[in-house]
mmCIF file of N, CA and C in Angstrom:
data_model
loop_
_atom_site.group_PDB
_atom_site.id
_atom_site.type_symbol
_atom_site.label_atom_id
_atom_site.label_comp_id
_atom_site.label_asym_id
_atom_site.label_seq_id
_atom_site.Cartn_x
_atom_site.Cartn_y
_atom_site.Cartn_z
ATOM 1 N N MET A 279 116.483 90.760 67.269
ATOM 2 C CA MET A 279 117.272 91.449 66.217
ATOM 3 C C MET A 279 118.409 92.292 67.244
ATOM 4 N N LEU A 280 119.568 91.882 66.476
ATOM 5 C CA LEU A 280 120.927 92.420 67.136
ATOM 6 C C LEU A 280 120.785 93.854 66.784
ATOM 7 N N LYS A 281 121.426 94.646 67.830
ATOM 8 C CA LYS A 281 121.587 96.028 67.759
ATOM 9 C C LYS A 281 122.933 96.328 66.816
ATOM 10 N N LYS A 282 122.812 97.440 66.295
ATOM 11 C CA LYS A 282 123.844 97.624 65.052
ATOM 12 C C LYS A 282 125.338 97.377 65.659
ATOM 13 N N ASP A 283 125.743 98.177 67.263
ATOM 14 C CA ASP A 283 126.989 98.063 67.699
ATOM 15 C C ASP A 283 127.371 96.254 67.549
ATOM 16 N N ASN A 284 126.332 95.443 67.598
ATOM 17 C CA ASN A 284 126.723 94.037 67.824
ATOM 18 C C ASN A 284 127.006 93.202 66.435
ATOM 19 N N ARG A 285 126.714 93.965 65.445
ATOM 20 C CA ARG A 285 126.689 93.254 63.930
ATOM 21 C C ARG A 285 128.049 93.882 63.076
ATOM 22 N N ILE A 286 128.368 92.787 62.460
ATOM 23 C CA ILE A 286 129.380 93.211 61.240
ATOM 24 C C ILE A 286 128.823 93.060 60.113
ATOM 25 N N ARG A 287 128.931 94.448 59.503
ATOM 26 C CA ARG A 287 128.232 94.634 58.329
ATOM 27 C C ARG A 287 128.899 94.835 56.984
ATOM 28 N N LYS A 288 130.315 95.455 57.285
ATOM 29 C CA LYS A 288 131.085 95.684 56.114
ATOM 30 C C LYS A 288 131.956 94.404 55.721
ATOM 31 N N ASN A 289 132.145 94.579 54.532
ATOM 32 C CA ASN A 289 132.994 93.601 53.631
ATOM 33 C C ASN A 289 134.415 93.442 54.070
ATOM 34 N N LYS A 290 135.069 94.530 54.529
ATOM 35 C CA LYS A 290 136.285 94.626 54.992
ATOM 36 C C LYS A 290 136.415 93.947 56.304
ATOM 37 N N GLU A 291 135.340 94.170 57.352
ATOM 38 C CA GLU A 291 135.406 93.494 58.560
ATOM 39 C C GLU A 291 135.162 91.969 58.527
ATOM 40 N N PHE A 292 134.077 91.656 57.627
ATOM 41 C CA PHE A 292 134.153 90.243 57.416
ATOM 42 C C PHE A 292 135.698 89.501 56.990
ATOM 43 N N ASP A 293 136.222 90.195 55.874
ATOM 44 C CA ASP A 293 137.703 89.889 55.442
ATOM 45 C C ASP A 293 138.725 90.010 56.525
ATOM 46 N N ARG A 294 138.802 90.771 57.275
ATOM 47 C CA ARG A 294 139.785 90.887 58.613
ATOM 48 C C ARG A 294 139.440 89.783 59.326
ATOM 49 N N VAL A 295 138.382 89.492 59.645
ATOM 50 C CA VAL A 295 138.144 88.344 60.623
ATOM 51 C C VAL A 295 138.574 86.854 60.149
ATOM 52 N N PHE A 296 138.349 86.611 58.477
ATOM 53 C CA PHE A 296 138.789 85.615 57.929
ATOM 54 C C PHE A 296 140.390 85.641 57.633
ATOM 55 N N GLU A 297 140.831 86.598 57.879
ATOM 56 C CA GLU A 297 142.514 86.836 57.834
ATOM 57 C C GLU A 297 143.130 86.596 58.758
ATOM 58 N N VAL A 298 142.795 87.224 60.057
ATOM 59 C CA VAL A 298 143.590 86.979 61.322
ATOM 60 C C VAL A 298 142.866 86.144 62.305
ATOM 61 N N GLY A 299 141.638 85.831 62.162
ATOM 62 C CA GLY A 299 140.661 85.257 63.326
ATOM 63 C C GLY A 299 141.350 83.642 63.289
ATOM 64 N N GLN A 300 140.854 83.119 64.691
ATOM 65 C CA GLN A 300 141.156 81.934 64.966
ATOM 66 C C GLN A 300 139.926 81.065 64.471
ATOM 67 N N THR A 301 139.725 79.533 64.256
ATOM 68 C CA THR A 301 138.951 79.090 63.423
ATOM 69 C C THR A 301 138.343 77.906 64.483
ATOM 70 N N PHE A 302 137.184 77.471 64.238
ATOM 71 C CA PHE A 302 136.639 76.380 64.961
ATOM 72 C C PHE A 302 135.572 75.770 64.141
ATOM 73 N N TYR A 303 135.894 74.494 63.634
ATOM 74 C CA TYR A 303 134.533 73.876 62.823
ATOM 75 C C TYR A 303 133.653 72.863 63.666
ATOM 76 N N SER A 304 132.406 72.693 63.816
ATOM 77 C CA SER A 304 131.678 71.947 64.262
ATOM 78 C C SER A 304 130.705 71.343 63.216
ATOM 79 N N LYS A 305 129.722 70.622 63.296
ATOM 80 C CA LYS A 305 129.223 69.636 62.274
ATOM 81 C C LYS A 305 128.207 70.739 61.379
ATOM 82 N N ASP A 306 127.795 71.811 62.007
ATOM 83 C CA ASP A 306 126.782 72.443 61.732
ATOM 84 C C ASP A 306 127.158 73.799 61.022
ATOM 85 N N PHE A 307 128.307 74.163 61.640
ATOM 86 C CA PHE A 307 128.843 75.731 61.228
ATOM 87 C C PHE A 307 130.358 75.622 61.535
ATOM 88 N N ASN A 308 130.736 76.900 61.038
ATOM 89 C CA ASN A 308 132.245 77.004 61.308
ATOM 90 C C ASN A 308 132.128 78.817 61.734
ATOM 91 N N ILE A 309 133.003 78.719 63.009
ATOM 92 C CA ILE A 309 132.933 80.355 63.611
ATOM 93 C C ILE A 309 134.761 80.587 63.622
ATOM 94 N N ARG A 310 134.762 81.750 63.094
ATOM 95 C CA ARG A 310 135.997 82.506 63.339
ATOM 96 C C ARG A 310 135.840 83.605 64.027
ATOM 97 N N ALA A 311 136.838 83.642 64.821
ATOM 98 C CA ALA A 311 137.050 84.783 66.014
ATOM 99 C C ALA A 311 138.260 85.683 65.938
ATOM 100 N N ALA A 312 138.033 86.868 66.288
ATOM 101 C CA ALA A 312 139.340 87.862 65.923
ATOM 102 C C ALA A 312 138.848 88.941 66.903
ATOM 103 N N ASP A 313 139.879 89.647 67.585
ATOM 104 C CA ASP A 313 140.026 90.487 68.500
ATOM 105 C C ASP A 313 139.358 91.986 67.420
ATOM 106 N N ASN A 314 138.527 92.829 68.006
ATOM 107 C CA ASN A 314 138.271 94.069 67.287
ATOM 108 C C ASN A 314 138.279 95.365 67.895
ATOM 109 N N GLY A 315 139.015 95.312 69.110
ATOM 110 C CA GLY A 315 139.552 96.602 69.864
ATOM 111 C C GLY A 315 138.624 97.555 70.521
ATOM 112 N N THR A 316 137.258 97.066 70.446
ATOM 113 C CA THR A 316 136.307 97.788 71.099
ATOM 114 C C THR A 316 135.944 96.771 72.467
ATOM 115 N N GLU A 317 134.541 97.394 72.959
ATOM 116 C CA GLU A 317 134.168 97.038 74.280
ATOM 117 C C GLU A 317 133.090 96.068 73.720
ATOM 118 N N GLN A 318 132.548 96.137 72.498
ATOM 119 C CA GLN A 318 131.791 95.274 72.092
ATOM 120 C C GLN A 318 131.954 93.957 71.517
ATOM 121 N N SER A 319 131.314 92.893 71.820
ATOM 122 C CA SER A 319 131.420 91.545 70.778
ATOM 123 C C SER A 319 130.462 91.798 69.495
ATOM 124 N N ARG A 320 130.823 91.559 68.279
ATOM 125 C CA ARG A 320 130.080 91.466 67.057
ATOM 126 C C ARG A 320 129.920 90.098 66.469
ATOM 127 N N LEU A 321 128.536 90.048 65.722
ATOM 128 C CA LEU A 321 128.622 88.841 65.193
ATOM 129 C C LEU A 321 128.068 89.248 63.665
ATOM 130 N N GLY A 322 128.353 88.457 62.603
ATOM 131 C CA GLY A 322 128.235 88.077 61.373
ATOM 132 C C GLY A 322 127.922 86.763 61.066
ATOM 133 N N VAL A 323 126.759 86.400 60.255
ATOM 134 C CA VAL A 323 126.293 85.195 60.001
ATOM 135 C C VAL A 323 126.385 85.049 58.425
ATOM 136 N N ILE A 324 126.987 83.992 57.699
ATOM 137 C CA ILE A 324 126.919 83.895 56.330
ATOM 138 C C ILE A 324 126.136 82.475 55.944
ATOM 139 N N ALA A 325 125.427 82.458 55.286
ATOM 140 C CA ALA A 325 124.388 81.397 54.699
ATOM 141 C C ALA A 325 124.544 81.193 53.198
ATOM 142 N N SER A 326 124.988 80.609 52.530
ATOM 143 C CA SER A 326 125.047 80.724 51.177
ATOM 144 C C SER A 326 124.074 79.895 50.240
ATOM 145 N N ASN A 327 123.719 79.713 49.431
ATOM 146 C CA ASN A 327 122.755 78.960 48.467
ATOM 147 C C ASN A 327 122.926 77.651 48.595
ATOM 148 N N LYS A 328 124.207 77.114 48.995
ATOM 149 C CA LYS A 328 124.427 75.680 49.082
ATOM 150 C C LYS A 328 123.802 75.056 50.548
ATOM 151 N N VAL A 329 123.329 76.251 51.587
ATOM 152 C CA VAL A 329 122.879 75.710 52.610
ATOM 153 C C VAL A 329 121.414 75.146 52.206
ATOM 154 N N ASN A 330 120.443 75.804 51.305
ATOM 155 C CA ASN A 330 119.193 75.543 50.781
ATOM 156 C C ASN A 330 119.033 76.694 49.798
ATOM 157 N N GLN A 331 118.187 76.171 48.760
ATOM 158 C CA GLN A 331 118.039 76.985 47.780
ATOM 159 C C GLN A 331 116.860 78.131 48.292
ATOM 160 N N LYS A 332 116.007 77.838 49.059
ATOM 161 C CA LYS A 332 114.979 78.581 49.896
ATOM 162 C C LYS A 332 115.569 79.790 50.711
ATOM 163 N N ALA A 333 115.554 80.863 50.375
ATOM 164 C CA ALA A 333 115.955 81.981 51.276
ATOM 165 C C ALA A 333 115.133 81.936 52.631
ATOM 166 N N VAL A 334 114.140 81.547 52.525
ATOM 167 C CA VAL A 334 113.287 81.038 54.036
ATOM 168 C C VAL A 334 114.137 80.403 55.000
ATOM 169 N N LEU A 335 114.404 79.305 54.421
ATOM 170 C CA LEU A 335 115.040 78.282 55.413
ATOM 171 C C LEU A 335 116.657 78.962 55.744
ATOM 172 N N ARG A 336 117.313 79.534 54.708
ATOM 173 C CA ARG A 336 118.595 80.154 55.174
ATOM 174 C C ARG A 336 118.528 81.370 56.234
ATOM 175 N N ASN A 337 117.498 82.163 56.085
ATOM 176 C CA ASN A 337 117.199 83.338 57.035
ATOM 177 C C ASN A 337 116.640 82.530 58.404
ATOM 178 N N LEU A 338 115.900 81.406 58.249
ATOM 179 C CA LEU A 338 115.705 80.859 59.581
ATOM 180 C C LEU A 338 116.953 80.686 60.698
ATOM 181 N N ALA A 339 117.977 79.948 59.647
ATOM 182 C CA ALA A 339 119.045 79.360 60.274
ATOM 183 C C ALA A 339 119.676 80.592 61.056
ATOM 184 N N LYS A 340 119.916 81.656 60.089
ATOM 185 C CA LYS A 340 120.552 82.770 60.723
ATOM 186 C C LYS A 340 119.787 83.332 61.742
ATOM 187 N N ARG A 341 118.752 83.412 61.739
ATOM 188 C CA ARG A 341 117.830 83.912 62.827
ATOM 189 C C ARG A 341 118.264 83.197 64.284
ATOM 190 N N TRP A 342 118.503 81.652 64.031
ATOM 191 C CA TRP A 342 118.636 80.891 65.353
ATOM 192 C C TRP A 342 119.784 81.254 65.666
ATOM 193 N N ILE A 343 120.906 81.222 64.790
ATOM 194 C CA ILE A 343 122.445 81.843 65.344
ATOM 195 C C ILE A 343 122.486 83.262 65.970
ATOM 196 N N LYS A 344 121.756 83.991 65.305
ATOM 197 C CA LYS A 344 121.682 85.484 65.940
ATOM 198 C C LYS A 344 120.819 85.508 67.470
ATOM 199 N N LYS A 345 120.120 84.660 67.567
ATOM 200 C CA LYS A 345 119.050 84.576 68.787
ATOM 201 C C LYS A 345 120.244 83.919 70.059
ATOM 202 N N ALA A 346 120.817 82.710 69.538
ATOM 203 C CA ALA A 346 121.583 82.193 70.498
ATOM 204 C C ALA A 346 122.857 83.384 70.819
ATOM 205 N N PHE A 347 123.322 84.201 69.967
ATOM 206 C CA PHE A 347 124.367 85.178 70.125
ATOM 207 C C PHE A 347 123.986 86.008 71.112
ATOM 208 N N GLN A 348 122.512 86.481 70.959
ATOM 209 C CA GLN A 348 122.063 87.544 71.681
ATOM 210 C C GLN A 348 121.715 86.912 73.263
ATOM 211 N N ASP A 349 121.362 85.487 73.339
ATOM 212 C CA ASP A 349 121.198 85.076 74.667
ATOM 213 C C ASP A 349 122.544 84.823 75.420
ATOM 214 N N GLU A 350 123.407 84.689 74.833
ATOM 215 C CA GLU A 350 124.777 84.565 75.415
ATOM 216 C C GLU A 350 125.840 85.627 75.287
ATOM 217 N N LYS A 351 125.680 86.730 74.663
ATOM 218 C CA LYS A 351 126.832 87.757 74.573
ATOM 219 C C LYS A 351 127.087 88.406 76.024
ATOM 220 N N GLU A 352 126.358 88.319 77.052
ATOM 221 C CA GLU A 352 127.147 88.616 78.375
ATOM 222 C C GLU A 352 127.957 87.682 78.639
ATOM 223 N N ASN A 353 127.986 86.475 78.139
ATOM 224 C CA ASN A 353 129.128 85.449 78.595
ATOM 225 C C ASN A 353 130.247 85.240 77.888
ATOM 226 N N ILE A 354 130.242 86.224 76.727
ATOM 227 C CA ILE A 354 131.282 86.291 75.915
ATOM 228 C C ILE A 354 132.032 87.329 76.086
ATOM 229 N N ILE A 355 133.442 87.034 75.833
ATOM 230 C CA ILE A 355 134.513 87.768 76.270
ATOM 231 C C ILE A 355 134.303 89.081 75.558
ATOM 232 N N PRO A 356 134.130 90.408 75.907
ATOM 233 C CA PRO A 356 134.004 91.335 74.918
ATOM 234 C C PRO A 356 135.330 91.972 74.372
ATOM 235 N N GLY A 357 135.067 92.400 73.146
ATOM 236 C CA GLY A 357 136.073 92.755 72.222
ATOM 237 C C GLY A 357 136.113 91.724 70.905
ATOM 238 N N LYS A 358 135.626 91.013 70.613
ATOM 239 C CA LYS A 358 135.305 90.025 69.871
ATOM 240 C C LYS A 358 134.579 89.942 68.598
ATOM 241 N N ASP A 359 135.203 89.743 67.504
ATOM 242 C CA ASP A 359 134.501 89.965 66.343
ATOM 243 C C ASP A 359 134.144 88.202 65.903
ATOM 244 N N LEU A 360 132.864 87.884 65.606
ATOM 245 C CA LEU A 360 132.671 86.612 65.402
ATOM 246 C C LEU A 360 131.851 86.348 64.013
ATOM 247 N N VAL A 361 132.584 85.348 63.022
ATOM 248 C CA VAL A 361 131.579 85.194 61.866
ATOM 249 C C VAL A 361 131.370 83.900 61.861
ATOM 250 N N VAL A 362 130.133 83.616 61.635
ATOM 251 C CA VAL A 362 129.627 82.083 61.549
ATOM 252 C C VAL A 362 129.234 81.738 60.187
ATOM 253 N N VAL A 363 129.939 80.616 59.512
ATOM 254 C CA VAL A 363 129.345 80.194 58.324
ATOM 255 C C VAL A 363 128.530 79.058 58.545
ATOM 256 N N ILE A 364 127.205 79.172 58.105
ATOM 257 C CA ILE A 364 126.343 78.018 58.154
ATOM 258 C C ILE A 364 126.648 77.026 57.133
ATOM 259 N N PHE A 365 126.405 75.554 57.569
ATOM 260 C CA PHE A 365 126.184 74.533 56.558
ATOM 261 C C PHE A 365 125.054 73.793 56.602
ATOM 262 N N ASP A 366 125.068 73.170 55.288
ATOM 263 C CA ASP A 366 123.600 72.848 55.313
ATOM 264 C C ASP A 366 122.852 71.639 56.324
ATOM 265 N N LYS A 367 123.438 71.051 57.262
ATOM 266 C CA LYS A 367 122.928 69.991 58.139
ATOM 267 C C LYS A 367 122.265 70.946 59.439
ATOM 268 N N ILE A 368 122.734 72.098 59.256
ATOM 269 C CA ILE A 368 122.011 72.792 60.300
ATOM 270 C C ILE A 368 120.484 72.834 60.426
ATOM 271 N N LEU A 369 119.968 72.624 59.136
ATOM 272 C CA LEU A 369 118.455 72.723 58.960
ATOM 273 C C LEU A 369 117.524 71.537 59.553
ATOM 274 N N ASP A 370 118.511 70.707 59.824
ATOM 275 C CA ASP A 370 118.286 69.140 60.280
ATOM 276 C C ASP A 370 118.041 69.480 61.937
ATOM 277 N N LYS A 371 118.131 70.376 62.567
ATOM 278 C CA LYS A 371 118.162 70.682 64.004
ATOM 279 C C LYS A 371 117.276 71.373 64.772
ATOM 280 N N ASN A 372 117.022 71.381 65.880
ATOM 281 C CA ASN A 372 116.168 72.626 66.250
ATOM 282 C C ASN A 372 117.305 73.544 67.146
ATOM 283 N N PHE A 373 116.234 74.670 67.633
ATOM 284 C CA PHE A 373 117.050 75.985 68.115
ATOM 285 C C PHE A 373 117.688 75.487 69.290
ATOM 286 N N GLN A 374 117.422 74.770 70.238
ATOM 287 C CA GLN A 374 117.962 74.297 71.648
ATOM 288 C C GLN A 374 119.475 73.224 70.908
ATOM 289 N N ASP A 375 119.317 72.611 70.056
ATOM 290 C CA ASP A 375 120.587 71.879 69.650
ATOM 291 C C ASP A 375 121.589 72.843 69.203
ATOM 292 N N ILE A 376 121.205 73.985 68.271
ATOM 293 C CA ILE A 376 122.170 74.905 67.975
ATOM 294 C C ILE A 376 122.771 75.631 68.924
ATOM 295 N N HIS A 377 121.617 76.096 69.783
ATOM 296 C CA HIS A 377 122.265 76.818 70.829
ATOM 297 C C HIS A 377 123.160 76.450 71.918
ATOM 298 N N ALA A 378 123.217 74.941 72.172
ATOM 299 C CA ALA A 378 123.773 74.190 72.894
ATOM 300 C C ALA A 378 125.330 74.063 72.144
ATOM 301 N N GLU A 379 125.264 73.941 70.965
ATOM 302 C CA GLU A 379 126.365 73.667 70.003
ATOM 303 C C GLU A 379 127.101 74.942 69.851
ATOM 304 N N LEU A 380 126.360 76.121 69.941
ATOM 305 C CA LEU A 380 127.227 77.467 69.742
ATOM 306 C C LEU A 380 127.896 77.517 70.870
ATOM 307 N N ILE A 381 127.361 77.476 72.067
ATOM 308 C CA ILE A 381 128.124 77.411 73.482
ATOM 309 C C ILE A 381 129.253 76.615 73.487
ATOM 310 N N GLN A 382 129.052 75.587 73.254
ATOM 311 C CA GLN A 382 130.419 74.625 73.207
ATOM 312 C C GLN A 382 131.447 75.007 72.545
ATOM 313 N N SER A 383 131.198 75.686 71.131
ATOM 314 C CA SER A 383 132.174 76.216 69.890
ATOM 315 C C SER A 383 132.607 77.332 70.921
ATOM 316 N N PHE A 384 131.855 78.027 71.485
ATOM 317 C CA PHE A 384 132.844 79.298 72.020
ATOM 318 C C PHE A 384 133.503 78.958 73.325
ATOM 319 N N LYS A 385 133.020 77.814 74.001
ATOM 320 C CA LYS A 385 134.141 77.274 74.882
ATOM 321 C C LYS A 385 135.199 76.648 74.366
ATOM 322 N N ASN A 386 135.283 76.022 73.068
ATOM 323 C CA ASN A 386 136.555 75.435 72.505
ATOM 324 C C ASN A 386 137.422 76.760 71.809
ATOM 325 N N LEU A 387 136.790 77.770 71.393
ATOM 326 C CA LEU A 387 137.404 79.038 71.164
ATOM 327 C C LEU A 387 138.069 79.816 72.263
ATOM 328 N N LYS A 388 137.748 79.498 73.498
ATOM 329 C CA LYS A 388 138.149 79.891 74.761
ATOM 330 C C LYS A 388 137.689 81.782 74.784
ATOM 331 N N ILE A 389 136.491 81.923 74.340
ATOM 332 C CA ILE A 389 135.914 83.305 74.314
ATOM 333 C C ILE A 389 134.708 83.252 75.455
ATOM 334 N N TYR A 390 134.700 82.127 76.012
ATOM 335 C CA TYR A 390 133.200 81.995 76.676
ATOM 336 C C TYR A 390 133.669 82.170 78.185
ATOM 337 N N LYS A 391 132.945 83.094 79.094
ATOM 338 C CA LYS A 391 133.490 83.239 80.242
ATOM 339 C C LYS A 391 133.057 82.252 81.003
ATOM 340 N N LYS A 392 133.772 81.905 81.994
ATOM 341 C CA LYS A 392 133.570 80.648 82.982
ATOM 342 C C LYS A 392 132.415 81.240 84.195
ATOM 343 N N ILE A 393 131.481 80.448 83.983
ATOM 344 C CA ILE A 393 130.325 80.678 84.939
ATOM 345 C C ILE A 393 130.456 79.831 86.251
ATOM 346 N N LYS A 394 130.717 80.627 87.256
ATOM 347 C CA LYS A 394 130.537 79.860 88.742
ATOM 348 C C LYS A 394 129.382 79.288 89.308
#
């Protein structure tokens, strides 16, 4: 579970990221990234009923994204707000594929630190 400092929880915070953030689309999700002016990177995940009617499966996908973010948060440039909008094709993949795709998305957004 992500700490409170690493979560986006308020609607106005989500709206700000959607208004000013840069966007990257992948097959399984859409990521928006914006500066937040703090030393913490934060994550918000959105999964609508279009992903799947069953809340269990939507929550599973959200947990996978949050876990991947938690594993990689020290490699993300600090001070970023990230909102991930999940698409329905994500449920056809396993955690390792989603984790790798999330890292590649971070690299494309240029928010991933280069590891030597």
